[in-house]
């Protein structure tokens, strides 16, 4: 079997409502759909979410395709290795493109061999993958109602964006606790917005709410600052923006800077590299959770296969999927009782709806969700002191 062509299509779906976080307001979710075609008619489906789809698409179409055409698609590790070598000087952005291709290659391999992707990643550790109920910055009463709706739907873990105003954060978490009780887990994410002193003060003020963990309280480049925060507070600390690949995970381990790695397969360069980060974390006594780039259905299911095939993802995965209006799959993913089911269907177990792809490819929304608030008031990284 040989690869004959690579097809890419950027797609975008509106959110059900604006999602406000420390760095801005998100109105839509986007992803680059990637298809790997072969001379035997088997097609692998992948998705590359990321910060700049035009750039990621150009990398695949103009740069990485040369390493794929005419190659055996089952040589996944070799093909990924060649692409990583080529993108060495610009590996951060290259990883998003490689991830979309690698997911498609694994989907293709699973179809060719008649096994689910989770089997290719080590075999099933679980069939049901828990996901979080995702909450953004809003009035305390509104977030309490949303939290209750998630819990009523079967979710047992919630994630809340915080960091703009301590009083609002405090009152929001208090309202959520009053509404859902003490058994539901609540994690918070500051998205790098605090300085080290602010992080310590803010977290200490919220510790009484029994937080599951706090994500990336300080800028991603401040590994020493993260370690200082971790030693000063009684809540586990998670590295999110600071944990992008194996090398950054090693630096976090060396500094003993966090308790949890938030793993993004799109940033790491694919599911295989994501699994390697999880294995590294396990060796160092750290836990893992999946982070979300607001993936559409294909990448959301790919992330679920990674969790299903690993023993070191004890926490519910991040996902924006229930907050999105539309998708490109023939059958939308079902998150029953706060879980995604991973079946024995070959590959990822999903199919693409061509009409939906065409519709979502023509949505022309362009927005900057990083530090570009609709009010023009979002603070810079580490600004709040």
mmCIF file of C-alpha atoms in Angstrom:
data_model
loop_
_atom_site.group_PDB
_atom_site.id
_atom_site.type_symbol
_atom_site.label_atom_id
_atom_site.label_comp_id
_atom_site.label_asym_id
_atom_site.label_seq_id
_atom_site.Cartn_x
_atom_site.Cartn_y
_atom_site.Cartn_z
ATOM 1 C CA UNK A 1 0.000 0.000 0.000
ATOM 2 C CA UNK A 2 1.261 3.470 -0.922
ATOM 3 C CA UNK A 3 0.163 6.994 -0.070
ATOM 4 C CA UNK A 4 -1.181 8.726 -3.186
ATOM 5 C CA UNK A 5 -2.342 12.116 -1.895
ATOM 6 C CA UNK A 6 -2.912 14.325 1.154
ATOM 7 C CA UNK A 7 -6.031 16.491 1.324
ATOM 8 C CA UNK A 8 -6.534 19.359 3.814
ATOM 9 C CA UNK A 9 -9.625 21.475 4.495
ATOM 10 C CA UNK A 10 -9.908 24.131 7.240
ATOM 11 C CA UNK A 11 -13.308 24.082 8.955
ATOM 12 C CA UNK A 12 -14.898 26.234 11.636
ATOM 13 C CA UNK A 13 -18.005 25.965 13.810
ATOM 14 C CA UNK A 14 -19.638 28.627 15.991
ATOM 15 C CA UNK A 15 -19.760 28.184 19.751
ATOM 16 C CA UNK A 16 -23.155 28.002 21.407
ATOM 17 C CA UNK A 17 -22.253 31.169 23.322
ATOM 18 C CA UNK A 18 -19.143 33.378 23.675
ATOM 19 C CA UNK A 19 -16.520 31.709 25.874
ATOM 20 C CA UNK A 20 -14.698 34.231 28.073
ATOM 21 C CA UNK A 21 -11.323 33.267 29.507
ATOM 22 C CA UNK A 22 -8.359 35.212 30.982
ATOM 23 C CA UNK A 23 -6.889 36.031 27.584
ATOM 24 C CA UNK A 24 -9.919 36.907 25.479
ATOM 25 C CA UNK A 25 -13.273 35.716 24.190
ATOM 26 C CA UNK A 26 -13.722 32.743 21.884
ATOM 27 C CA UNK A 27 -16.609 32.684 19.430
ATOM 28 C CA UNK A 28 -15.788 29.629 17.333
ATOM 29 C CA UNK A 29 -13.827 26.370 17.154
ATOM 30 C CA UNK A 30 -11.663 25.498 14.184
ATOM 31 C CA UNK A 31 -9.610 22.621 12.893
ATOM 32 C CA UNK A 32 -7.761 21.497 9.803
ATOM 33 C CA UNK A 33 -9.263 18.278 8.468
ATOM 34 C CA UNK A 34 -6.501 16.012 7.089
ATOM 35 C CA UNK A 35 -7.082 12.998 4.826
ATOM 36 C CA UNK A 36 -4.386 10.546 3.744
ATOM 37 C CA UNK A 37 -5.398 8.645 0.578
ATOM 38 C CA UNK A 38 -3.854 5.375 -0.617
ATOM 39 C CA UNK A 39 -3.735 3.282 -3.787
ATOM 40 C CA UNK A 40 -5.850 0.617 -2.069
ATOM 41 C CA UNK A 41 -8.698 3.031 -1.424
ATOM 42 C CA UNK A 42 -8.214 3.220 2.344
ATOM 43 C CA UNK A 43 -8.435 6.797 3.617
ATOM 44 C CA UNK A 44 -7.126 7.942 6.994
ATOM 45 C CA UNK A 45 -8.884 10.826 8.749
ATOM 46 C CA UNK A 46 -7.027 13.263 10.974
ATOM 47 C CA UNK A 47 -7.486 16.741 12.386
ATOM 48 C CA UNK A 48 -4.960 19.445 13.214
ATOM 49 C CA UNK A 49 -6.320 22.052 15.639
ATOM 50 C CA UNK A 50 -3.966 24.885 16.419
ATOM 51 C CA UNK A 51 -3.264 28.592 16.647
ATOM 52 C CA UNK A 52 -3.059 29.429 12.923
ATOM 53 C CA UNK A 53 -4.738 27.105 10.443
ATOM 54 C CA UNK A 54 -3.437 28.840 7.282
ATOM 55 C CA UNK A 55 0.133 28.266 8.430
ATOM 56 C CA UNK A 56 -0.504 24.675 9.501
ATOM 57 C CA UNK A 57 -2.184 23.941 6.174
ATOM 58 C CA UNK A 58 0.741 25.423 4.236
ATOM 59 C CA UNK A 59 3.187 23.305 6.241
ATOM 60 C CA UNK A 60 1.306 20.131 5.317
ATOM 61 C CA UNK A 61 0.604 20.998 1.680
ATOM 62 C CA UNK A 62 3.892 22.669 0.743
ATOM 63 C CA UNK A 63 6.412 21.067 3.095
ATOM 64 C CA UNK A 64 5.454 17.734 4.646
ATOM 65 C CA UNK A 65 3.613 16.066 1.773
ATOM 66 C CA UNK A 66 6.967 15.444 0.063
ATOM 67 C CA UNK A 67 7.851 12.930 2.786
ATOM 68 C CA UNK A 68 4.570 11.039 2.432
ATOM 69 C CA UNK A 69 3.723 10.528 -1.235
ATOM 70 C CA UNK A 70 4.647 7.051 -2.434
ATOM 71 C CA UNK A 71 5.439 5.859 1.102
ATOM 72 C CA UNK A 72 3.985 2.919 3.015
ATOM 73 C CA UNK A 73 1.462 4.553 5.400
ATOM 74 C CA UNK A 74 1.898 1.793 7.984
ATOM 75 C CA UNK A 75 5.451 2.987 8.765
ATOM 76 C CA UNK A 76 4.007 5.569 11.146
ATOM 77 C CA UNK A 77 7.001 6.067 13.420
ATOM 78 C CA UNK A 78 9.438 6.415 10.505
ATOM 79 C CA UNK A 79 7.271 8.957 8.695
ATOM 80 C CA UNK A 80 6.782 10.997 11.875
ATOM 81 C CA UNK A 81 10.535 10.883 12.507
ATOM 82 C CA UNK A 82 11.297 12.237 9.030
ATOM 83 C CA UNK A 83 8.790 15.072 9.426
ATOM 84 C CA UNK A 84 10.162 15.962 12.869
ATOM 85 C CA UNK A 85 13.703 16.122 11.525
ATOM 86 C CA UNK A 86 12.595 18.439 8.725
ATOM 87 C CA UNK A 87 10.776 20.804 11.112
ATOM 88 C CA UNK A 88 13.511 20.845 13.776
ATOM 89 C CA UNK A 89 14.168 24.604 13.524
ATOM 90 C CA UNK A 90 10.462 25.425 13.748
ATOM 91 C CA UNK A 91 9.237 22.447 15.730
ATOM 92 C CA UNK A 92 6.579 24.226 17.806
ATOM 93 C CA UNK A 93 4.369 25.111 14.855
ATOM 94 C CA UNK A 94 5.455 22.065 12.883
ATOM 95 C CA UNK A 95 4.108 19.770 15.623
ATOM 96 C CA UNK A 96 0.511 20.827 14.928
ATOM 97 C CA UNK A 97 0.841 19.817 11.283
ATOM 98 C CA UNK A 98 2.569 16.535 12.132
ATOM 99 C CA UNK A 99 -0.148 15.749 14.653
ATOM 100 C CA UNK A 100 -2.920 16.029 12.076
ATOM 101 C CA UNK A 101 -1.020 13.762 9.695
ATOM 102 C CA UNK A 102 -0.087 11.236 12.397
ATOM 103 C CA UNK A 103 -3.697 10.914 13.541
ATOM 104 C CA UNK A 104 -4.715 10.245 9.924
ATOM 105 C CA UNK A 105 -1.935 7.655 9.561
ATOM 106 C CA UNK A 106 -3.037 5.862 12.734
ATOM 107 C CA UNK A 107 -6.664 5.921 11.594
ATOM 108 C CA UNK A 108 -5.548 4.479 8.263
ATOM 109 C CA UNK A 109 -3.415 1.795 9.943
ATOM 110 C CA UNK A 110 -6.267 0.828 12.222
ATOM 111 C CA UNK A 111 -8.573 0.437 9.242
ATOM 112 C CA UNK A 112 -5.971 -1.594 7.342
ATOM 113 C CA UNK A 113 -5.374 -3.934 10.280
ATOM 114 C CA UNK A 114 -8.980 -4.002 11.483
ATOM 115 C CA UNK A 115 -8.221 -2.651 14.972
ATOM 116 C CA UNK A 116 -9.055 0.576 16.865
ATOM 117 C CA UNK A 117 -6.354 3.221 17.310
ATOM 118 C CA UNK A 118 -6.267 2.527 21.066
ATOM 119 C CA UNK A 119 -4.890 -0.944 20.274
ATOM 120 C CA UNK A 120 -2.072 0.658 18.277
ATOM 121 C CA UNK A 121 -1.224 2.814 21.308
ATOM 122 C CA UNK A 122 -0.737 -0.117 23.668
ATOM 123 C CA UNK A 123 -4.177 -1.666 24.093
ATOM 124 C CA UNK A 124 -7.274 -0.721 26.021
ATOM 125 C CA UNK A 125 -6.948 0.339 29.639
ATOM 126 C CA UNK A 126 -10.551 1.540 29.617
ATOM 127 C CA UNK A 127 -13.491 1.785 27.236
ATOM 128 C CA UNK A 128 -15.181 4.839 28.733
ATOM 129 C CA UNK A 129 -13.194 8.099 28.781
ATOM 130 C CA UNK A 130 -14.467 10.781 31.208
ATOM 131 C CA UNK A 131 -14.673 14.421 30.082
ATOM 132 C CA UNK A 132 -15.039 17.673 32.029
ATOM 133 C CA UNK A 133 -17.944 20.016 32.178
ATOM 134 C CA UNK A 134 -16.235 23.163 30.885
ATOM 135 C CA UNK A 135 -17.131 26.518 32.473
ATOM 136 C CA UNK A 136 -15.850 29.944 31.465
ATOM 137 C CA UNK A 137 -15.829 33.366 33.103
ATOM 138 C CA UNK A 138 -19.402 34.406 33.868
ATOM 139 C CA UNK A 139 -21.546 35.657 36.733
ATOM 140 C CA UNK A 140 -21.482 33.303 39.750
ATOM 141 C CA UNK A 141 -25.183 32.427 39.530
ATOM 142 C CA UNK A 142 -24.951 31.685 35.813
ATOM 143 C CA UNK A 143 -21.958 29.386 36.248
ATOM 144 C CA UNK A 144 -23.646 27.637 39.174
ATOM 145 C CA UNK A 145 -26.621 26.858 36.915
ATOM 146 C CA UNK A 146 -24.340 25.576 34.153
ATOM 147 C CA UNK A 147 -22.404 23.455 36.644
ATOM 148 C CA UNK A 148 -25.629 21.924 37.925
ATOM 149 C CA UNK A 149 -26.688 21.108 34.360
ATOM 150 C CA UNK A 150 -23.394 19.308 33.741
ATOM 151 C CA UNK A 151 -23.722 17.321 36.975
ATOM 152 C CA UNK A 152 -27.348 16.430 36.184
ATOM 153 C CA UNK A 153 -26.081 15.120 32.813
ATOM 154 C CA UNK A 154 -23.647 12.792 34.583
ATOM 155 C CA UNK A 155 -20.408 14.810 34.669
ATOM 156 C CA UNK A 156 -18.356 14.378 37.854
ATOM 157 C CA UNK A 157 -15.505 16.822 37.094
ATOM 158 C CA UNK A 158 -15.756 20.523 36.241
ATOM 159 C CA UNK A 159 -13.198 22.971 34.903
ATOM 160 C CA UNK A 160 -13.496 26.724 35.431
ATOM 161 C CA UNK A 161 -11.560 29.535 33.781
ATOM 162 C CA UNK A 162 -10.367 32.103 36.340
ATOM 163 C CA UNK A 163 -7.889 34.914 36.779
ATOM 164 C CA UNK A 164 -9.462 38.255 35.943
ATOM 165 C CA UNK A 165 -11.036 39.176 39.286
ATOM 166 C CA UNK A 166 -10.460 37.387 42.578
ATOM 167 C CA UNK A 167 -13.808 38.361 44.062
ATOM 168 C CA UNK A 168 -15.689 37.005 41.079
ATOM 169 C CA UNK A 169 -13.622 33.796 41.072
ATOM 170 C CA UNK A 170 -14.224 33.296 44.794
ATOM 171 C CA UNK A 171 -17.953 33.911 44.547
ATOM 172 C CA UNK A 172 -18.268 31.733 41.441
ATOM 173 C CA UNK A 173 -16.588 28.709 42.999
ATOM 174 C CA UNK A 174 -18.574 29.218 46.206
ATOM 175 C CA UNK A 175 -21.824 29.316 44.210
ATOM 176 C CA UNK A 176 -20.831 26.186 42.270
ATOM 177 C CA UNK A 177 -19.958 24.325 45.475
ATOM 178 C CA UNK A 178 -23.278 25.331 47.012
ATOM 179 C CA UNK A 179 -25.074 24.066 43.909
ATOM 180 C CA UNK A 180 -23.282 20.761 43.221
ATOM 181 C CA UNK A 181 -21.915 19.801 46.635
ATOM 182 C CA UNK A 182 -18.521 18.529 47.720
ATOM 183 C CA UNK A 183 -18.285 15.281 45.743
ATOM 184 C CA UNK A 184 -17.877 16.953 42.352
ATOM 185 C CA UNK A 185 -14.274 17.743 41.427
ATOM 186 C CA UNK A 186 -13.455 21.330 40.402
ATOM 187 C CA UNK A 187 -10.223 22.369 38.700
ATOM 188 C CA UNK A 188 -9.375 25.942 37.740
ATOM 189 C CA UNK A 189 -7.259 27.349 34.911
ATOM 190 C CA UNK A 190 -5.568 30.765 34.989
ATOM 191 C CA UNK A 191 -3.875 30.445 31.575
ATOM 192 C CA UNK A 192 -0.556 31.969 32.721
ATOM 193 C CA UNK A 193 -2.156 35.248 33.785
ATOM 194 C CA UNK A 194 -0.662 35.594 37.296
ATOM 195 C CA UNK A 195 2.734 36.634 38.582
ATOM 196 C CA UNK A 196 4.254 34.293 41.181
ATOM 197 C CA UNK A 197 3.125 36.395 44.215
ATOM 198 C CA UNK A 198 -0.354 36.819 42.731
ATOM 199 C CA UNK A 199 -0.645 33.088 42.038
ATOM 200 C CA UNK A 200 0.266 32.195 45.614
ATOM 201 C CA UNK A 201 -2.158 34.746 47.059
ATOM 202 C CA UNK A 202 -4.980 33.807 44.667
ATOM 203 C CA UNK A 203 -4.627 30.033 45.156
ATOM 204 C CA UNK A 204 -4.380 30.297 48.948
ATOM 205 C CA UNK A 205 -7.599 32.299 48.886
ATOM 206 C CA UNK A 206 -9.364 29.533 46.954
ATOM 207 C CA UNK A 207 -7.889 26.447 48.638
ATOM 208 C CA UNK A 208 -10.860 26.096 50.987
ATOM 209 C CA UNK A 209 -13.021 24.992 48.037
ATOM 210 C CA UNK A 210 -11.101 21.695 47.741
ATOM 211 C CA UNK A 211 -9.741 22.284 44.251
ATOM 212 C CA UNK A 212 -8.689 19.280 42.214
ATOM 213 C CA UNK A 213 -5.742 21.232 40.789
ATOM 214 C CA UNK A 214 -4.763 24.629 39.365
ATOM 215 C CA UNK A 215 -3.588 24.839 35.756
ATOM 216 C CA UNK A 216 -0.672 27.005 34.638
ATOM 217 C CA UNK A 217 -0.847 29.786 37.244
ATOM 218 C CA UNK A 218 2.279 31.561 35.885
ATOM 219 C CA UNK A 219 3.787 32.074 32.402
ATOM 220 C CA UNK A 220 4.905 28.961 30.556
ATOM 221 C CA UNK A 221 8.547 30.082 30.428
ATOM 222 C CA UNK A 222 8.780 30.514 34.216
ATOM 223 C CA UNK A 223 9.459 26.933 35.288
ATOM 224 C CA UNK A 224 11.228 28.090 38.449
ATOM 225 C CA UNK A 225 8.263 30.328 39.292
ATOM 226 C CA UNK A 226 5.899 27.398 38.833
ATOM 227 C CA UNK A 227 7.983 25.359 41.251
ATOM 228 C CA UNK A 228 7.887 28.221 43.760
ATOM 229 C CA UNK A 229 4.088 28.363 43.545
ATOM 230 C CA UNK A 230 3.815 24.593 43.935
ATOM 231 C CA UNK A 231 5.890 24.619 47.123
ATOM 232 C CA UNK A 232 3.871 27.500 48.591
ATOM 233 C CA UNK A 233 0.321 26.208 48.203
ATOM 234 C CA UNK A 234 -1.648 23.157 49.261
ATOM 235 C CA UNK A 235 -3.311 22.489 45.883
ATOM 236 C CA UNK A 236 -1.778 20.336 43.131
ATOM 237 C CA UNK A 237 -0.353 22.377 40.253
ATOM 238 C CA UNK A 238 -0.729 21.420 36.587
ATOM 239 C CA UNK A 239 1.490 22.472 33.686
ATOM 240 C CA UNK A 240 -0.591 23.328 30.639
ATOM 241 C CA UNK A 241 1.005 25.866 28.300
ATOM 242 C CA UNK A 242 4.323 24.883 29.882
ATOM 243 C CA UNK A 243 3.952 21.221 28.846
ATOM 244 C CA UNK A 244 4.104 21.087 25.067
ATOM 245 C CA UNK A 245 6.444 18.199 24.255
ATOM 246 C CA UNK A 246 8.789 15.629 25.750
ATOM 247 C CA UNK A 247 11.582 18.154 26.289
ATOM 248 C CA UNK A 248 9.383 20.587 28.212
ATOM 249 C CA UNK A 249 8.031 17.695 30.263
ATOM 250 C CA UNK A 250 11.608 16.761 31.184
ATOM 251 C CA UNK A 251 12.335 20.326 32.297
ATOM 252 C CA UNK A 252 9.234 20.317 34.491
ATOM 253 C CA UNK A 253 10.320 17.037 36.062
ATOM 254 C CA UNK A 254 13.846 18.307 36.704
ATOM 255 C CA UNK A 255 12.441 21.390 38.479
ATOM 256 C CA UNK A 256 9.714 19.373 40.258
ATOM 257 C CA UNK A 257 7.488 22.217 39.113
ATOM 258 C CA UNK A 258 4.105 20.492 38.852
ATOM 259 C CA UNK A 259 1.987 17.506 39.842
ATOM 260 C CA UNK A 260 -0.008 17.135 36.615
ATOM 261 C CA UNK A 261 0.911 17.280 32.934
ATOM 262 C CA UNK A 262 -1.857 18.616 30.688
ATOM 263 C CA UNK A 263 -1.130 16.827 27.407
ATOM 264 C CA UNK A 264 -2.095 18.237 24.012
ATOM 265 C CA UNK A 265 -1.441 15.694 21.237
ATOM 266 C CA UNK A 266 -1.689 18.575 18.746
ATOM 267 C CA UNK A 267 1.206 20.392 20.459
ATOM 268 C CA UNK A 268 3.254 17.263 21.100
ATOM 269 C CA UNK A 269 3.177 16.148 17.464
ATOM 270 C CA UNK A 270 0.558 13.403 17.648
ATOM 271 C CA UNK A 271 -0.908 10.628 19.746
ATOM 272 C CA UNK A 272 2.318 8.621 19.929
ATOM 273 C CA UNK A 273 4.280 11.560 21.346
ATOM 274 C CA UNK A 274 1.401 12.288 23.718
ATOM 275 C CA UNK A 275 1.593 8.726 24.974
ATOM 276 C CA UNK A 276 5.348 9.108 25.469
ATOM 277 C CA UNK A 277 4.768 12.191 27.644
ATOM 278 C CA UNK A 278 2.276 10.174 29.700
ATOM 279 C CA UNK A 279 4.825 7.380 30.128
ATOM 280 C CA UNK A 280 7.498 9.876 31.150
ATOM 281 C CA UNK A 281 5.090 11.406 33.666
ATOM 282 C CA UNK A 282 4.281 8.000 35.098
ATOM 283 C CA UNK A 283 7.989 7.273 35.577
ATOM 284 C CA UNK A 284 8.330 10.543 37.505
ATOM 285 C CA UNK A 285 5.225 9.984 39.640
ATOM 286 C CA UNK A 286 3.150 12.623 37.823
ATOM 287 C CA UNK A 287 -0.417 12.395 36.518
ATOM 288 C CA UNK A 288 -1.835 13.456 33.164
ATOM 289 C CA UNK A 289 -4.968 14.984 31.689
ATOM 290 C CA UNK A 290 -5.885 15.858 28.115
ATOM 291 C CA UNK A 291 -5.999 19.565 27.227
ATOM 292 C CA UNK A 292 -8.298 21.066 24.617
ATOM 293 C CA UNK A 293 -7.676 23.297 21.596
ATOM 294 C CA UNK A 294 -11.453 23.234 20.954
ATOM 295 C CA UNK A 295 -11.073 20.172 18.744
ATOM 296 C CA UNK A 296 -13.834 19.052 16.426
ATOM 297 C CA UNK A 297 -15.043 15.457 16.411
ATOM 298 C CA UNK A 298 -12.099 13.702 14.737
ATOM 299 C CA UNK A 299 -9.417 15.083 17.085
ATOM 300 C CA UNK A 300 -11.719 14.745 20.107
ATOM 301 C CA UNK A 301 -12.105 11.042 19.366
ATOM 302 C CA UNK A 302 -8.365 10.730 18.695
ATOM 303 C CA UNK A 303 -7.668 12.158 22.162
ATOM 304 C CA UNK A 304 -10.132 9.666 23.632
ATOM 305 C CA UNK A 305 -8.207 6.789 22.016
ATOM 306 C CA UNK A 306 -4.996 8.080 23.622
ATOM 307 C CA UNK A 307 -6.607 8.086 27.069
ATOM 308 C CA UNK A 308 -8.199 4.682 26.463
ATOM 309 C CA UNK A 309 -4.771 3.235 25.661
ATOM 310 C CA UNK A 310 -2.909 4.664 28.677
ATOM 311 C CA UNK A 311 -3.021 3.993 32.410
ATOM 312 C CA UNK A 312 -1.831 7.483 33.403
ATOM 313 C CA UNK A 313 -4.842 9.712 32.637
ATOM 314 C CA UNK A 314 -6.826 9.560 35.905
ATOM 315 C CA UNK A 315 -8.574 12.906 35.331
ATOM 316 C CA UNK A 316 -11.415 13.755 32.974
ATOM 317 C CA UNK A 317 -10.302 15.127 29.618
ATOM 318 C CA UNK A 318 -10.817 18.737 28.604
ATOM 319 C CA UNK A 319 -13.177 19.208 25.682
ATOM 320 C CA UNK A 320 -15.106 22.085 24.122
ATOM 321 C CA UNK A 321 -17.156 19.643 22.066
ATOM 322 C CA UNK A 322 -20.508 20.023 23.909
ATOM 323 C CA UNK A 323 -20.149 23.822 23.564
ATOM 324 C CA UNK A 324 -19.851 23.725 19.758
ATOM 325 C CA UNK A 325 -22.801 24.137 17.413
ATOM 326 C CA UNK A 326 -21.761 21.816 14.568
ATOM 327 C CA UNK A 327 -19.289 19.126 13.505
ATOM 328 C CA UNK A 328 -17.971 17.417 10.363
ATOM 329 C CA UNK A 329 -18.791 13.837 11.390
ATOM 330 C CA UNK A 330 -21.673 11.792 10.029
ATOM 331 C CA UNK A 331 -22.588 10.873 13.605
ATOM 332 C CA UNK A 332 -21.817 13.516 16.271
ATOM 333 C CA UNK A 333 -19.914 12.204 19.263
ATOM 334 C CA UNK A 334 -22.113 11.237 22.178
ATOM 335 C CA UNK A 335 -20.958 12.200 25.658
ATOM 336 C CA UNK A 336 -23.304 10.106 27.726
ATOM 337 C CA UNK A 337 -23.065 10.643 31.496
ATOM 338 C CA UNK A 338 -19.871 12.640 31.001
ATOM 339 C CA UNK A 339 -18.047 9.895 29.085
ATOM 340 C CA UNK A 340 -16.954 9.205 25.496
ATOM 341 C CA UNK A 341 -17.167 5.551 24.499
ATOM 342 C CA UNK A 342 -14.261 4.097 22.514
ATOM 343 C CA UNK A 343 -15.457 1.095 20.522
ATOM 344 C CA UNK A 344 -13.750 -1.730 18.634
ATOM 345 C CA UNK A 345 -14.452 -0.051 15.286
ATOM 346 C CA UNK A 346 -11.295 0.055 13.133
ATOM 347 C CA UNK A 347 -9.219 3.245 13.254
ATOM 348 C CA UNK A 348 -10.792 6.185 15.050
ATOM 349 C CA UNK A 349 -14.264 4.791 14.409
ATOM 350 C CA UNK A 350 -15.581 8.005 12.835
ATOM 351 C CA UNK A 351 -16.681 9.027 9.341
ATOM 352 C CA UNK A 352 -16.735 12.453 7.696
ATOM 353 C CA UNK A 353 -19.908 14.074 6.365
ATOM 354 C CA UNK A 354 -18.865 15.710 3.072
ATOM 355 C CA UNK A 355 -21.785 18.134 3.048
ATOM 356 C CA UNK A 356 -20.952 19.249 6.589
ATOM 357 C CA UNK A 357 -17.310 19.771 5.615
ATOM 358 C CA UNK A 358 -18.364 21.990 2.731
ATOM 359 C CA UNK A 359 -20.664 24.042 4.970
ATOM 360 C CA UNK A 360 -18.122 24.524 7.741
ATOM 361 C CA UNK A 361 -15.320 25.268 5.276
ATOM 362 C CA UNK A 362 -17.314 28.281 4.107
ATOM 363 C CA UNK A 363 -17.759 29.879 7.528
ATOM 364 C CA UNK A 364 -15.514 32.931 7.236
ATOM 365 C CA UNK A 365 -15.160 33.989 10.885
ATOM 366 C CA UNK A 366 -11.651 35.219 11.734
ATOM 367 C CA UNK A 367 -10.856 36.055 15.333
ATOM 368 C CA UNK A 368 -7.907 36.402 17.666
ATOM 369 C CA UNK A 369 -8.645 34.526 20.863
ATOM 370 C CA UNK A 370 -5.268 35.166 22.483
ATOM 371 C CA UNK A 371 -5.079 38.378 24.522
ATOM 372 C CA UNK A 372 -7.528 40.217 22.279
ATOM 373 C CA UNK A 373 -10.678 40.621 24.314
ATOM 374 C CA UNK A 374 -13.766 42.022 22.622
ATOM 375 C CA UNK A 375 -13.600 44.858 25.152
ATOM 376 C CA UNK A 376 -9.881 45.383 24.545
ATOM 377 C CA UNK A 377 -9.194 44.847 28.252
ATOM 378 C CA UNK A 378 -7.539 41.428 28.491
ATOM 379 C CA UNK A 379 -4.324 41.528 30.530
ATOM 380 C CA UNK A 380 -0.954 40.346 29.307
ATOM 381 C CA UNK A 381 0.690 37.120 30.475
ATOM 382 C CA UNK A 382 1.745 37.462 34.104
ATOM 383 C CA UNK A 383 0.370 41.005 34.317
ATOM 384 C CA UNK A 384 -1.895 40.611 37.334
ATOM 385 C CA UNK A 385 0.115 41.217 40.488
#
